[in-house]
Coordinates of C-alpha atoms in Angstrom, one line a residue:
Chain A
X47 CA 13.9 31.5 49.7
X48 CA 10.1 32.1 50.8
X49 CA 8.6 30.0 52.3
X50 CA 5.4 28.2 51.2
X51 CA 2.7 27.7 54.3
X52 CA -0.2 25.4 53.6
X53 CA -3.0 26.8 55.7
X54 CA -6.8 25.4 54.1
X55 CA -8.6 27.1 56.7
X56 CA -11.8 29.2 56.1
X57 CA -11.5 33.0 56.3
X58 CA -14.6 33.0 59.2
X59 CA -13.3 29.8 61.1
X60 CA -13.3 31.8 64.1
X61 CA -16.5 32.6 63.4
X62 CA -17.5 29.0 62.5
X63 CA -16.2 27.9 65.7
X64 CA -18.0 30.0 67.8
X65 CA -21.5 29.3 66.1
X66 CA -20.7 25.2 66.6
X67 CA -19.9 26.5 70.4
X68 CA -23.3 28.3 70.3
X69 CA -25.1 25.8 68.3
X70 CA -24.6 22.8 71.1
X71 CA -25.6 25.5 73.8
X72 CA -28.7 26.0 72.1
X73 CA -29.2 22.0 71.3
X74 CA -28.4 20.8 74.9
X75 CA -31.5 22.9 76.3
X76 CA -33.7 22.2 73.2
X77 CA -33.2 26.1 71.9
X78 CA -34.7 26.4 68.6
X79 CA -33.1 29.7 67.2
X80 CA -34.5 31.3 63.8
X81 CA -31.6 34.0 62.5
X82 CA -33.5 36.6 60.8
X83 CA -32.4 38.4 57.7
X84 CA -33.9 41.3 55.4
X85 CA -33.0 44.1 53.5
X86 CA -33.5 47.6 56.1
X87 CA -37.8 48.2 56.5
X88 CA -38.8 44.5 55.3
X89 CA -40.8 44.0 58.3
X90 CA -38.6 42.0 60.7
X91 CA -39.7 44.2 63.9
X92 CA -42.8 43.9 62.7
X93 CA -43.0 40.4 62.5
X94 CA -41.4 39.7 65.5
X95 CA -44.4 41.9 67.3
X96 CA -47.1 39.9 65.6
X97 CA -45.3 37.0 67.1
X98 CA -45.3 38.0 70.1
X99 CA -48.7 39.4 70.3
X100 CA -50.1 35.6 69.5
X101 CA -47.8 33.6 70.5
X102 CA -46.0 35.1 73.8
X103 CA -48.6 33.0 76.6
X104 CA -48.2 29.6 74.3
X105 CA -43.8 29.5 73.7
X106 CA -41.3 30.7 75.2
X107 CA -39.8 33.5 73.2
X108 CA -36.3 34.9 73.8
X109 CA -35.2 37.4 71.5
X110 CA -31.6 39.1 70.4
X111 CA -32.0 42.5 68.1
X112 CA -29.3 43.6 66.5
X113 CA -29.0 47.5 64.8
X114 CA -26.0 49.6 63.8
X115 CA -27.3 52.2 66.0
X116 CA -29.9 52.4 68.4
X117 CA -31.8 49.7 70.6
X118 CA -35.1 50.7 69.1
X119 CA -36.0 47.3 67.5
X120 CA -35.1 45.9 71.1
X121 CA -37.7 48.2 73.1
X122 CA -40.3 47.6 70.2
X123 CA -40.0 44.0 71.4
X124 CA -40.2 44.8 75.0
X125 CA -43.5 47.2 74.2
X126 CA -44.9 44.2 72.7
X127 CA -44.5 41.5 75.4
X128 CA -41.4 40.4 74.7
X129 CA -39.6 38.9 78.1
X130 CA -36.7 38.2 77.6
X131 CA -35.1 40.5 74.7
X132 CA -31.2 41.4 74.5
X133 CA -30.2 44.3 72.4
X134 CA -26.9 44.4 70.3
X135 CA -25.8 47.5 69.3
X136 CA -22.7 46.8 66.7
X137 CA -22.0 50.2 66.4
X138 CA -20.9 49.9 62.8
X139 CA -20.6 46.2 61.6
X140 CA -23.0 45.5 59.2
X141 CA -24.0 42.3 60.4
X142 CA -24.3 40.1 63.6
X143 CA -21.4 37.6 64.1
X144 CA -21.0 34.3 66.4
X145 CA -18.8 36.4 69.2
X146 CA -21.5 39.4 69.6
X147 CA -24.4 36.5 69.9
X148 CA -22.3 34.2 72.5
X149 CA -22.4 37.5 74.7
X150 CA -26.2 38.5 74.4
X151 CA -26.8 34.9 75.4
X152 CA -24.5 34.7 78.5
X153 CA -27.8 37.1 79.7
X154 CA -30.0 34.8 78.6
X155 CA -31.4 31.4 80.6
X156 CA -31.4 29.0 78.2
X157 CA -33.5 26.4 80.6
X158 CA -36.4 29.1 80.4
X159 CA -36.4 29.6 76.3
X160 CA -38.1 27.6 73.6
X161 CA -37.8 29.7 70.7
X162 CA -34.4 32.5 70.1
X163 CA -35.4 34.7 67.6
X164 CA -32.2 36.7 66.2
X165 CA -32.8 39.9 64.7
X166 CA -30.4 40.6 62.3
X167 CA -29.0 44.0 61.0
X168 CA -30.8 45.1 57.9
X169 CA -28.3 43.4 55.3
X170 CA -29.0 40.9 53.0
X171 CA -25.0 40.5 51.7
X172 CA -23.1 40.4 55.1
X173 CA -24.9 38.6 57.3
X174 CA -25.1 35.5 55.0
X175 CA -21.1 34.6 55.3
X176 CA -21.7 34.8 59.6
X177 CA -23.4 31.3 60.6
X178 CA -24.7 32.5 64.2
X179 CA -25.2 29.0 65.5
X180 CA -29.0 29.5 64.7
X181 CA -31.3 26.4 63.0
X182 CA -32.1 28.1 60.0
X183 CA -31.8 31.3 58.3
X184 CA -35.5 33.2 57.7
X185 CA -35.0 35.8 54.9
X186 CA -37.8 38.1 54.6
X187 CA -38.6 40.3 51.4
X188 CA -41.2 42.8 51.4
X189 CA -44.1 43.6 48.4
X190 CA -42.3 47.3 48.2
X191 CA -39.2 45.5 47.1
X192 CA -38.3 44.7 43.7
X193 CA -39.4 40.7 42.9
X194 CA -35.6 40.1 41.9
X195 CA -34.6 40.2 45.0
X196 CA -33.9 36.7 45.5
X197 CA -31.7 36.7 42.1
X198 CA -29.8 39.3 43.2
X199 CA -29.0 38.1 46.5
X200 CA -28.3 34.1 45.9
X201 CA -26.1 33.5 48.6
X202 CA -28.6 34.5 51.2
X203 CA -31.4 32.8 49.8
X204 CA -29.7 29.6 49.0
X205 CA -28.4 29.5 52.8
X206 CA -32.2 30.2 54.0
X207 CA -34.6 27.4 54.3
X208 CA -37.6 30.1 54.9
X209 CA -39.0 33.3 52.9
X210 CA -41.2 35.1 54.2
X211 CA -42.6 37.9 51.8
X212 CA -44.8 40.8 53.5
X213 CA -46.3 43.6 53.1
X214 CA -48.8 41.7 50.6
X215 CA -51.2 44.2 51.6
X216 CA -49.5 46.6 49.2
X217 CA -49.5 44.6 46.1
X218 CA -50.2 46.7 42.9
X219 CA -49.3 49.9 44.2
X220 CA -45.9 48.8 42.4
X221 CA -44.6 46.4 39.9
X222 CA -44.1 43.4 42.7
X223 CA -45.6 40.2 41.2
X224 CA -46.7 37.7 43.8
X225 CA -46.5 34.7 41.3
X226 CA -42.5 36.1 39.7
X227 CA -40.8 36.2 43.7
X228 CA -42.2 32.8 44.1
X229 CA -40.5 31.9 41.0
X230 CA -37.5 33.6 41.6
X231 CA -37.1 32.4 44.8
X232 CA -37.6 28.7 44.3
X233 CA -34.8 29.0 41.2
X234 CA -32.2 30.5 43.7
X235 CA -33.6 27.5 46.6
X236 CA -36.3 25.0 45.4
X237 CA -36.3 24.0 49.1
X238 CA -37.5 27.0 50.9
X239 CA -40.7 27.4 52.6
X240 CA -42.5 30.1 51.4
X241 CA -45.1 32.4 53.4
X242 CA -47.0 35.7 52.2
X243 CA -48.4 37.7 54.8
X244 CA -48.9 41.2 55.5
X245 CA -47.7 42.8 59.5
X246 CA -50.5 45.6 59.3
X247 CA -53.2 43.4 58.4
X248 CA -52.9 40.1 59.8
X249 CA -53.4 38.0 56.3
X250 CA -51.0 35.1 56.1
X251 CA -50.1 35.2 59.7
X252 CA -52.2 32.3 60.8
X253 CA -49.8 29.8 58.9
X254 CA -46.7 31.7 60.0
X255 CA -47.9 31.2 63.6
X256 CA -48.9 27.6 63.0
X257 CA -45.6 26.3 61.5
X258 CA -43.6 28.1 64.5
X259 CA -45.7 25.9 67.0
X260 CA -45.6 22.3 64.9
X261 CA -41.6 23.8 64.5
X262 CA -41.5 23.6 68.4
X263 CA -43.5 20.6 68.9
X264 CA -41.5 18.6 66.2
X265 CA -37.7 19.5 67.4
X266 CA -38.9 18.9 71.5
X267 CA -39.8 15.4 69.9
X268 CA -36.1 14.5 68.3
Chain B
X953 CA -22.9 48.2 51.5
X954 CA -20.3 46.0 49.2
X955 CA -17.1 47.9 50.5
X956 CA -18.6 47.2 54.1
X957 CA -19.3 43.7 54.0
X958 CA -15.5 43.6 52.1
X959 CA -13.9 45.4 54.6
X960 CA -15.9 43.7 57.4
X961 CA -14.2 40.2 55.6
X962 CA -10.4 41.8 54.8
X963 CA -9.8 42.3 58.5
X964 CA -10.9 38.6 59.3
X965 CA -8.2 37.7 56.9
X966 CA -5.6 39.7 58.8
X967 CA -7.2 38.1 62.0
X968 CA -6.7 35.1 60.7
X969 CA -3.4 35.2 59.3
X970 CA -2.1 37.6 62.2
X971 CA -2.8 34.3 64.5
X972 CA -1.1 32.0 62.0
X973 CA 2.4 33.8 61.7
X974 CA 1.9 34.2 65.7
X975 CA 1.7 30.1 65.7
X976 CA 5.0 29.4 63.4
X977 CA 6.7 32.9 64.3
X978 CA 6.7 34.6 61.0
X979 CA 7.8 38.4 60.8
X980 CA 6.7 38.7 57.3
X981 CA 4.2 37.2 55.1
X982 CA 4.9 38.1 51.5
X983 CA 1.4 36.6 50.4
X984 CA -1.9 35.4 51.2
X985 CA -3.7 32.8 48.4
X986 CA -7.1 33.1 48.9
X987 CA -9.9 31.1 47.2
X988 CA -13.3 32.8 46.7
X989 CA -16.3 31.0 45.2
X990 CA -18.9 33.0 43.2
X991 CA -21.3 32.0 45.8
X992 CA -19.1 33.8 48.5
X993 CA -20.6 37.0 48.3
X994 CA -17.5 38.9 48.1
X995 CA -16.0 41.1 45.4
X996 CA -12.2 40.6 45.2
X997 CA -11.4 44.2 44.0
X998 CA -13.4 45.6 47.1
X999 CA -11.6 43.1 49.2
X1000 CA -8.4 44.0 48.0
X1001 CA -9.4 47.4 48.4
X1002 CA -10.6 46.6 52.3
X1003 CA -7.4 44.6 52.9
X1004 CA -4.9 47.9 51.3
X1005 CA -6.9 50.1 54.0
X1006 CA -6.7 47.9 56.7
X1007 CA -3.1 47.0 56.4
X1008 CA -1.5 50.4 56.1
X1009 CA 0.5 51.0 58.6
X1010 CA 0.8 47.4 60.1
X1011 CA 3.3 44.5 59.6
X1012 CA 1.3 43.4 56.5
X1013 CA 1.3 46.4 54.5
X1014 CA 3.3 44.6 51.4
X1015 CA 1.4 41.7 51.7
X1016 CA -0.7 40.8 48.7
X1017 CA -3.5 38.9 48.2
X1018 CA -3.9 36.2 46.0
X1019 CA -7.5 35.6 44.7
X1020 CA -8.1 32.5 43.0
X1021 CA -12.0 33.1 41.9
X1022 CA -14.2 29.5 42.1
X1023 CA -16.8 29.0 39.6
X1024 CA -20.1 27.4 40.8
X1025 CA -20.4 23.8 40.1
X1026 CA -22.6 21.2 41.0
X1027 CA -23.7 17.6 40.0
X1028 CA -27.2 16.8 39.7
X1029 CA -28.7 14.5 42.1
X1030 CA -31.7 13.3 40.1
X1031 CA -29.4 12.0 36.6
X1032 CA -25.9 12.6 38.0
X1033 CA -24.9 15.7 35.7
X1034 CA -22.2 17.4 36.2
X1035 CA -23.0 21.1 35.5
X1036 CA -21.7 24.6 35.4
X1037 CA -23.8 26.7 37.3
X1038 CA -22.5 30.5 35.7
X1039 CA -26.3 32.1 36.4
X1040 CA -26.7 30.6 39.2
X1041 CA -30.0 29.2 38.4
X1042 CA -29.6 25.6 40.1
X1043 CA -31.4 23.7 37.7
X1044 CA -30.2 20.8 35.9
X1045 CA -29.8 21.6 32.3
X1046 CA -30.5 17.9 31.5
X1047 CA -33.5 16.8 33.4
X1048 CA -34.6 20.0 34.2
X1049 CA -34.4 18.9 38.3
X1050 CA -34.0 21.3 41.0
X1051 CA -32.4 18.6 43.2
X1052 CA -28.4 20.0 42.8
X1053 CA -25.4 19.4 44.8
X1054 CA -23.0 22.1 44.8
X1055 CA -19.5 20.5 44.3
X1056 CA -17.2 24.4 44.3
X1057 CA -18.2 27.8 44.6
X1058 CA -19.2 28.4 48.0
X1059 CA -15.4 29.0 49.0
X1060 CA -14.4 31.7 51.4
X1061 CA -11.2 30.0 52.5
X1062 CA -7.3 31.1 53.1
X1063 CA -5.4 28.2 51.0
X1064 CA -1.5 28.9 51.9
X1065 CA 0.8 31.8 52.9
X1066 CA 4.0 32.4 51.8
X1067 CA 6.6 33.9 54.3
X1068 CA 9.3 36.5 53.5

């Protein structure tokens, strides 16, 4: 006769595990870690280097870069300041999970880091089922995108508390309506802080920069 | 980019049950009932798909998978609504809040094997 096994476990308990694991590294030296997530050429590189460019003498940055192929994203960072950067090449996972994180930050002091910024691969399915032990998911959607985004990817931004939508400088060489991602957006996740900025020409960033430093100063405090 | 994210999810299903018929030293495994909410992210053809793929060739090559697909539903923390939430627009249908608990659908979970 066969023989019924109840199991009730999640699929990605292994993965869950290892996140909590990284999550209490990160609390007990006061890590605040931003897991960044995008469709491929929304600007998360980018981003990252306009961080660093303001923001590298005031916080200190650690940052993990994750890419199919290549450690590209991970000497951009270097280029632009970045001190303490860890590349993870995944070599064909579409995403960054809890085990390939726990590794980069074996490399990484923990005592000398304020802020982790973790560069996900370019993915807005996978890498919203892998929690990576990070605060807070930061999806970013750029004006070259279509302004369903958000509806088509629910899961991802449901599970993000930030959206940051770039590119703005490019808004009505295309269909993208400023006014219909906000919507969009806030129907999928009436929480989420929005921001709309634009890499190449600095508009927006100001606020961006702003809300990483009060982020900082608020968690040191709790 | 669906099969991947499938395939990426089928063999941490055989990871996962691979350590469970280690633990209570099962040879076979007949079935695996799943439970996948809407809000999973995962297509269960693909998956099946991922997990026929993955399996060939290995102990669980006749094992099938057992998808019980989860609706999304949620109860409304402004009125207390319970709601269906088939669009997935979380908005409560009643007093128009935005304020909504999901109750199901978020599932991504391995509910029972059976041996043999």
């Amino acid at each position: 006769m066969n023989q019924k096994i109840a199991i009730e476990k999640k699929v990605l308990s292994e993965n869950d595990r290892l996140a909590k694991q990284i999550r209490v590294r990160l609390m007990e030296h006061n890590v605040i870690a931003l897991n960044l997530v995008s469709s491929p050429g929304s600007g998360k590189t980018s981003l990252l280097e306009k961080t660093l460019g303001a923001l590298n003498e005031r916080l200190d940055i650690a940052l993990i870069a994750g890419d199919v192929q290549t450690e590209n994203d991970a000497n951009r960072l270097v280029n632009a300041g970045g001190k303490i950067v860890r590349p993870i090449v995944t070599g064909g996972a579409c995403h960054l999970d809890a085990k390939m994180v726990g590794r980069a930050l074996e490399e990484i002091d923990l005592a000398a880091v304020k802020i982790l910024f973790i560069e996900n691969v370019g993915n807005l399915v996978c890498p919203s089922s892998y929690d990576l032990g990070e605060n807070m998911k930061v999806v970013l959607i750029s004006a070259t995108e279509g302004d369903d985004k958000p509806l088509k990817y629910p899961a991802m931004f449901r599970r993000s508390s930030v959206m940051v939508v770039n590119k703005i400088d490019l808004i009505g060489l295309s269909d993208f309506d400023l006014k219909r991602v906000r919507e969009n957006a806030l129907s999928i996740n009436p929480e989420l802080k929005i921001f709309e900025i634009s890499c190449r020409t600095g508009e927006g960033l100001e606020s961006w920069f702003d809300w990483l430093l009060n982020l900082s100063e608020h968690l040191s405090k709790t | 980019m669906l099969k991947m994210h499938e395939l990426s999810i089928a063999q941490e299903i055989i990871l996962a049950v691979e350590q469970e018929a280690l633990k209570r030293h099962l040879t076979t495994v007949a079935e695996i009932k799943l439970k996948i909410g809407a809000l999973a992210g995962v297509d269960p053809e693909s998956l099946n798909f991922g997990f026929e793929a993955s399996t060939l060739g290995t102990p669980l090559e006749k094992t099938k998978l057992n998808i019980e697909w989860i609706n999304v539903k949620g109860k409304c923390r402004t009125c207390g609504r319970s709601i269906s939430i088939d669009d997935l627009i979380f908005l409560c249908p009643n007093c128009d809040s935005a304020d909504i608990e999901i109750l199901q659908g978020e599932e991504l979970d391995i509910e029972y094997l059976i041996a043999g």
